[in-house]
């Protein structure tokens, strides 16, 4: 499905949520769903869903709704989940190991190749089935395997310098957990800056705002 025009980031950020819900519907045995029923499930409006999907040409038929299996495939293609992208993880500390042990990278469109860490005591160990390699071998690995993305779970201090070095080695995207916002648009790659505390503080505010 080709895009009709440049799609806003807000729409792109809703696509994974659509995909997750459609996958759940498929697992529940649902074969077809209307925009209204999907909207009720997701806490959105039917109009919002139709507008979002129309950015990519639309997927449903009026009076019929959406074929769940076909919509899952279409959304997966738009998200690039079947593009065979690869990634590595930098920083096998507590957060890095938690991701290695628990996060399903393949379900999110990436095949994780391995992890890297500067701590020699971690070299050769495996977490979640992923080997931790010495940071000294990173440049050679990047040159040989050319991963599409890097998950950054390193300390925040030298994150910008390391990020720029990764871009110079051909990395095309960063999933950044360092706690320091990275803005590399000028270098031509997307960065997803993840701040778990932002979500928690939002919850803190919303609880206090209740009457």
PDB file of C-alpha atoms in Angstrom, residues 24 32 50 54 58 65 107 111 116 123 152 157 162 181 185 190 206:
ATOM      1  CA  UNK A  24      -4.801  -9.783  19.269  1.00  0.00           C
ATOM      2  CA  UNK A  32     -13.549  -9.021  10.219  1.00  0.00           C
ATOM      3  CA  UNK A  50     -10.336   5.879   8.908  1.00  0.00           C
ATOM      4  CA  UNK A  54      -6.516   6.594   4.424  1.00  0.00           C
ATOM      5  CA  UNK A  58      -7.317   2.723   3.111  1.00  0.00           C
ATOM      6  CA  UNK A  65     -15.142  -3.333   7.483  1.00  0.00           C
ATOM      7  CA  UNK A 107       8.195  -9.356  16.955  1.00  0.00           C
ATOM      8  CA  UNK A 111      16.782  -9.686  14.394  1.00  0.00           C
ATOM      9  CA  UNK A 116      28.548  -5.322  23.232  1.00  0.00           C
ATOM     10  CA  UNK A 123      32.622 -10.711  27.457  1.00  0.00           C
ATOM     11  CA  UNK A 152      21.735   2.141  23.244  1.00  0.00           C
ATOM     12  CA  UNK A 157      27.747  10.908  29.289  1.00  0.00           C
ATOM     13  CA  UNK A 162      29.144   7.194  20.328  1.00  0.00           C
ATOM     14  CA  UNK A 181      17.928  12.960  24.128  1.00  0.00           C
ATOM     15  CA  UNK A 185      18.136  14.325  12.122  1.00  0.00           C
ATOM     16  CA  UNK A 190      15.826   8.446  12.947  1.00  0.00           C
ATOM     17  CA  UNK A 206      -3.101  12.341  35.790  1.00  0.00           C
TER      18      UNK A 206
END
